[in-house]
Amino acid sequence: GQEFYVINTHEPVSNAPDGIIAARHTSAVNRANYVKDLSSEGIPIFLTGDYNSSYTTNQRQRTLNDDRNNMAYCIHTSGGLLWDSRDASENSKGTCPSTQEGGVDHIYMSTNVTTSSYKYFGGGVNSNGSDHNTLIASVTIPGSDTSSTTSTG
């Protein structure tokens, strides 16, 4: 069967001066390093979850030193190993920092994985039991002959 890795996370939202912002940054850097190590195996990687970090910065999801390059989006896409499923659905490698608006939930995936559909369904707790909307990406994994759906929310 087809092999792939799925790594999921949920980062804290607080911008309190107790180190949460630095912890989100350190966590993203650690995951990026882990992805780099795993990528040597040649197995597709999916990194999903609530990063409490959007495509752009704002006062709710501040970054380390208020530097936009410290967003999870930038950290995970800058190495060329992963791209965001929304970027993939538009066949765009994306640029950091992005000018796109969007939520804090992401599906990052190996750059050899393609996305045929990306949807962000509203409703949150009223439709899916989560405090977030549902993010769904239909993807094709290299070496597979069918699409699969990955979601987070």
PDB file of C-alpha atoms in Angstrom:
ATOM      1  CA  GLY A   1       0.000   0.000   0.000  1.00  0.00           C
ATOM      2  CA  GLN A   2       0.863   3.663  -0.246  1.00  0.00           C
ATOM      3  CA  GLU A   3       2.838   5.033   2.691  1.00  0.00           C
ATOM      4  CA  PHE A   4       2.760   8.598   3.997  1.00  0.00           C
ATOM      5  CA  TYR A   5       3.374  10.407   7.261  1.00  0.00           C
ATOM      6  CA  VAL A   6       0.739  12.519   9.049  1.00  0.00           C
ATOM      7  CA  ILE A   7       1.835  14.869  11.803  1.00  0.00           C
ATOM      8  CA  ASN A   8      -0.811  16.913  13.625  1.00  0.00           C
ATOM      9  CA  THR A   9      -0.449  19.813  16.024  1.00  0.00           C
ATOM     10  CA  HIS A  10      -2.425  22.368  17.977  1.00  0.00           C
ATOM     11  CA  GLU A  11      -0.492  25.474  18.930  1.00  0.00           C
ATOM     12  CA  PRO A  12      -1.553  27.791  21.774  1.00  0.00           C
ATOM     13  CA  VAL A  13      -3.326  31.051  20.870  1.00  0.00           C
ATOM     14  CA  SER A  14      -2.274  33.352  23.691  1.00  0.00           C
ATOM     15  CA  ASN A  15      -0.034  36.329  22.997  1.00  0.00           C
ATOM     16  CA  ALA A  16       0.640  36.786  26.704  1.00  0.00           C
ATOM     17  CA  PRO A  17       4.219  37.642  27.611  1.00  0.00           C
ATOM     18  CA  ASP A  18       4.754  34.193  29.128  1.00  0.00           C
ATOM     19  CA  GLY A  19       6.665  32.729  26.233  1.00  0.00           C
ATOM     20  CA  ILE A  20       3.734  31.403  24.180  1.00  0.00           C
ATOM     21  CA  ILE A  21       4.811  33.321  21.073  1.00  0.00           C
ATOM     22  CA  ALA A  22       8.353  31.989  21.364  1.00  0.00           C
ATOM     23  CA  ALA A  23       6.997  28.491  22.061  1.00  0.00           C
ATOM     24  CA  ARG A  24       4.923  28.562  18.844  1.00  0.00           C
ATOM     25  CA  HIS A  25       8.009  29.623  16.908  1.00  0.00           C
ATOM     26  CA  THR A  26      10.237  26.967  18.495  1.00  0.00           C
ATOM     27  CA  SER A  27       7.604  24.326  17.849  1.00  0.00           C
ATOM     28  CA  ALA A  28       7.345  25.298  14.162  1.00  0.00           C
ATOM     29  CA  VAL A  29      11.140  25.239  13.774  1.00  0.00           C
ATOM     30  CA  ASN A  30      11.322  21.838  15.493  1.00  0.00           C
ATOM     31  CA  ARG A  31       8.604  20.437  13.201  1.00  0.00           C
ATOM     32  CA  ALA A  32      10.388  21.843  10.134  1.00  0.00           C
ATOM     33  CA  ASN A  33      13.588  20.100  11.220  1.00  0.00           C
ATOM     34  CA  TYR A  34      11.670  16.862  11.821  1.00  0.00           C
ATOM     35  CA  VAL A  35      10.108  17.105   8.356  1.00  0.00           C
ATOM     36  CA  LYS A  36      13.575  17.646   6.886  1.00  0.00           C
ATOM     37  CA  ASP A  37      14.787  14.447   8.589  1.00  0.00           C
ATOM     38  CA  LEU A  38      11.724  12.450   7.486  1.00  0.00           C
ATOM     39  CA  SER A  39      11.926  13.713   3.910  1.00  0.00           C
ATOM     40  CA  SER A  40      15.142  11.784   3.379  1.00  0.00           C
ATOM     41  CA  GLU A  41      12.983   8.623   3.338  1.00  0.00           C
ATOM     42  CA  GLY A  42      11.123   9.829   0.229  1.00  0.00           C
ATOM     43  CA  ILE A  43       7.718   9.183   1.824  1.00  0.00           C
ATOM     44  CA  PRO A  44       5.083  11.949   1.421  1.00  0.00           C
ATOM     45  CA  ILE A  45       4.478  14.028   4.538  1.00  0.00           C
ATOM     46  CA  PHE A  46       1.309  15.776   5.733  1.00  0.00           C
ATOM     47  CA  LEU A  47       1.579  18.325   8.515  1.00  0.00           C
ATOM     48  CA  THR A  48      -1.889  19.342   9.726  1.00  0.00           C
ATOM     49  CA  GLY A  49      -3.519  21.240  12.514  1.00  0.00           C
ATOM     50  CA  ASP A  50      -4.378  24.485  14.228  1.00  0.00           C
ATOM     51  CA  TYR A  51      -1.216  26.575  14.114  1.00  0.00           C
ATOM     52  CA  ASN A  52      -2.816  29.733  15.496  1.00  0.00           C
ATOM     53  CA  SER A  53      -0.809  31.353  12.736  1.00  0.00           C
ATOM     54  CA  SER A  54      -2.441  32.577   9.555  1.00  0.00           C
ATOM     55  CA  TYR A  55      -1.013  33.518   6.158  1.00  0.00           C
ATOM     56  CA  THR A  56      -0.467  37.060   7.389  1.00  0.00           C
ATOM     57  CA  THR A  57       0.174  38.510  10.820  1.00  0.00           C
ATOM     58  CA  ASN A  58      -2.327  40.219  13.074  1.00  0.00           C
ATOM     59  CA  GLN A  59      -2.599  41.117  16.736  1.00  0.00           C
ATOM     60  CA  ARG A  60      -4.276  37.825  17.622  1.00  0.00           C
ATOM     61  CA  GLN A  61      -1.592  35.620  16.087  1.00  0.00           C
ATOM     62  CA  ARG A  62       1.590  37.550  16.701  1.00  0.00           C
ATOM     63  CA  THR A  63       4.966  36.112  15.748  1.00  0.00           C
ATOM     64  CA  LEU A  64       8.347  36.030  17.421  1.00  0.00           C
ATOM     65  CA  ASN A  65       9.793  39.558  17.322  1.00  0.00           C
ATOM     66  CA  ASP A  66       6.707  40.529  15.268  1.00  0.00           C
ATOM     67  CA  ASP A  67       8.631  39.266  12.229  1.00  0.00           C
ATOM     68  CA  ARG A  68       6.331  37.932   9.508  1.00  0.00           C
ATOM     69  CA  ASN A  69       9.018  35.439   8.442  1.00  0.00           C
ATOM     70  CA  ASN A  70       8.478  33.727  11.807  1.00  0.00           C
ATOM     71  CA  MET A  71       4.930  32.658  10.896  1.00  0.00           C
ATOM     72  CA  ALA A  72       4.407  28.887  10.762  1.00  0.00           C
ATOM     73  CA  TYR A  73       3.405  29.306   7.093  1.00  0.00           C
ATOM     74  CA  CYS A  74       6.806  30.810   6.282  1.00  0.00           C
ATOM     75  CA  ILE A  75       8.775  28.337   8.375  1.00  0.00           C
ATOM     76  CA  HIS A  76       7.066  25.301   6.839  1.00  0.00           C
ATOM     77  CA  THR A  77       7.065  26.436   3.216  1.00  0.00           C
ATOM     78  CA  SER A  78      10.445  28.175   2.973  1.00  0.00           C
ATOM     79  CA  GLY A  79      12.570  25.026   2.825  1.00  0.00           C
ATOM     80  CA  GLY A  80      10.989  23.762  -0.388  1.00  0.00           C
ATOM     81  CA  LEU A  81       9.898  20.461   1.195  1.00  0.00           C
ATOM     82  CA  LEU A  82       6.284  21.412   2.001  1.00  0.00           C
ATOM     83  CA  TRP A  83       3.598  23.597   0.525  1.00  0.00           C
ATOM     84  CA  ASP A  84       0.255  24.654   1.865  1.00  0.00           C
ATOM     85  CA  SER A  85      -2.728  22.767   0.421  1.00  0.00           C
ATOM     86  CA  ARG A  86      -4.398  26.055  -0.529  1.00  0.00           C
ATOM     87  CA  ASP A  87      -1.332  27.102  -2.512  1.00  0.00           C
ATOM     88  CA  ALA A  88      -1.220  23.643  -4.067  1.00  0.00           C
ATOM     89  CA  SER A  89      -4.871  23.884  -5.124  1.00  0.00           C
ATOM     90  CA  GLU A  90      -3.960  27.083  -6.987  1.00  0.00           C
ATOM     91  CA  ASN A  91      -0.762  25.465  -8.344  1.00  0.00           C
ATOM     92  CA  SER A  92       1.219  28.215  -6.666  1.00  0.00           C
ATOM     93  CA  LYS A  93       4.288  27.659  -4.514  1.00  0.00           C
ATOM     94  CA  GLY A  94       3.215  30.658  -2.437  1.00  0.00           C
ATOM     95  CA  THR A  95       5.495  33.375  -1.202  1.00  0.00           C
ATOM     96  CA  CYS A  96       6.421  34.279   2.293  1.00  0.00           C
ATOM     97  CA  PRO A  97       5.079  36.318   3.775  1.00  0.00           C
ATOM     98  CA  SER A  98       1.855  35.661   1.932  1.00  0.00           C
ATOM     99  CA  THR A  99      -0.579  38.367   0.983  1.00  0.00           C
ATOM    100  CA  GLN A 100      -3.505  35.944   1.233  1.00  0.00           C
ATOM    101  CA  GLU A 101      -5.974  36.077   4.060  1.00  0.00           C
ATOM    102  CA  GLY A 102      -7.032  32.842   5.668  1.00  0.00           C
ATOM    103  CA  GLY A 103      -7.586  30.857   8.786  1.00  0.00           C
ATOM    104  CA  VAL A 104      -5.143  29.433  11.284  1.00  0.00           C
ATOM    105  CA  ASP A 105      -5.733  25.803  10.311  1.00  0.00           C
ATOM    106  CA  HIS A 106      -3.439  24.404   7.656  1.00  0.00           C
ATOM    107  CA  ILE A 107      -2.636  21.256   5.743  1.00  0.00           C
ATOM    108  CA  TYR A 108       0.997  21.396   4.699  1.00  0.00           C
ATOM    109  CA  MET A 109       2.194  18.560   2.495  1.00  0.00           C
ATOM    110  CA  SER A 110       5.166  17.382   0.491  1.00  0.00           C
ATOM    111  CA  THR A 111       5.605  19.426  -2.670  1.00  0.00           C
ATOM    112  CA  ASN A 112       5.170  16.326  -4.842  1.00  0.00           C
ATOM    113  CA  VAL A 113       1.600  15.909  -3.519  1.00  0.00           C
ATOM    114  CA  THR A 114      -1.007  17.740  -5.591  1.00  0.00           C
ATOM    115  CA  THR A 115      -4.358  19.195  -4.533  1.00  0.00           C
ATOM    116  CA  SER A 116      -7.367  19.050  -6.819  1.00  0.00           C
ATOM    117  CA  SER A 117      -9.762  20.699  -4.366  1.00  0.00           C
ATOM    118  CA  TYR A 118      -9.421  22.911  -1.292  1.00  0.00           C
ATOM    119  CA  LYS A 119     -12.451  23.948   0.738  1.00  0.00           C
ATOM    120  CA  TYR A 120     -12.908  25.840   3.970  1.00  0.00           C
ATOM    121  CA  PHE A 121     -16.410  25.169   5.283  1.00  0.00           C
ATOM    122  CA  GLY A 122     -17.928  27.639   7.726  1.00  0.00           C
ATOM    123  CA  GLY A 123     -20.077  26.758  10.678  1.00  0.00           C
ATOM    124  CA  GLY A 124     -17.587  25.510  13.242  1.00  0.00           C
ATOM    125  CA  VAL A 125     -19.168  24.043  16.333  1.00  0.00           C
ATOM    126  CA  ASN A 126     -22.602  24.196  14.738  1.00  0.00           C
ATOM    127  CA  SER A 127     -21.568  21.806  11.977  1.00  0.00           C
ATOM    128  CA  ASN A 128     -18.530  19.791  13.042  1.00  0.00           C
ATOM    129  CA  GLY A 129     -18.171  19.914  16.832  1.00  0.00           C
ATOM    130  CA  SER A 130     -14.982  22.003  16.677  1.00  0.00           C
ATOM    131  CA  ASP A 131     -14.449  25.646  17.523  1.00  0.00           C
ATOM    132  CA  HIS A 132     -13.010  26.004  13.987  1.00  0.00           C
ATOM    133  CA  ASN A 133     -14.374  25.668  10.508  1.00  0.00           C
ATOM    134  CA  THR A 134     -13.562  22.508   8.555  1.00  0.00           C
ATOM    135  CA  LEU A 135     -10.699  22.501   6.090  1.00  0.00           C
ATOM    136  CA  ILE A 136     -10.760  19.794   3.420  1.00  0.00           C
ATOM    137  CA  ALA A 137      -8.203  19.128   0.697  1.00  0.00           C
ATOM    138  CA  SER A 138      -8.541  16.418  -1.940  1.00  0.00           C
ATOM    139  CA  VAL A 139      -5.010  15.339  -2.761  1.00  0.00           C
ATOM    140  CA  THR A 140      -3.136  12.963  -5.015  1.00  0.00           C
ATOM    141  CA  ILE A 141      -0.132  11.240  -3.524  1.00  0.00           C
ATOM    142  CA  PRO A 142       2.660  10.329  -5.955  1.00  0.00           C
ATOM    143  CA  GLY A 143       2.604   6.664  -6.841  1.00  0.00           C
ATOM    144  CA  SER A 144      -1.088   6.333  -6.053  1.00  0.00           C
ATOM    145  CA  ASP A 145      -3.776   6.085  -8.680  1.00  0.00           C
ATOM    146  CA  THR A 146      -6.605   7.624  -6.652  1.00  0.00           C
ATOM    147  CA  SER A 147      -7.210  10.823  -4.748  1.00  0.00           C
ATOM    148  CA  SER A 148      -7.699  10.892  -1.008  1.00  0.00           C
ATOM    149  CA  THR A 149      -9.187  13.531   1.239  1.00  0.00           C
ATOM    150  CA  THR A 150      -7.426  15.058   4.214  1.00  0.00           C
ATOM    151  CA  SER A 151      -9.262  17.319   6.607  1.00  0.00           C
ATOM    152  CA  THR A 152      -8.651  19.246   9.794  1.00  0.00           C
ATOM    153  CA  GLY A 153     -11.021  21.252  11.915  1.00  0.00           C
TER     154      GLY A 153
END
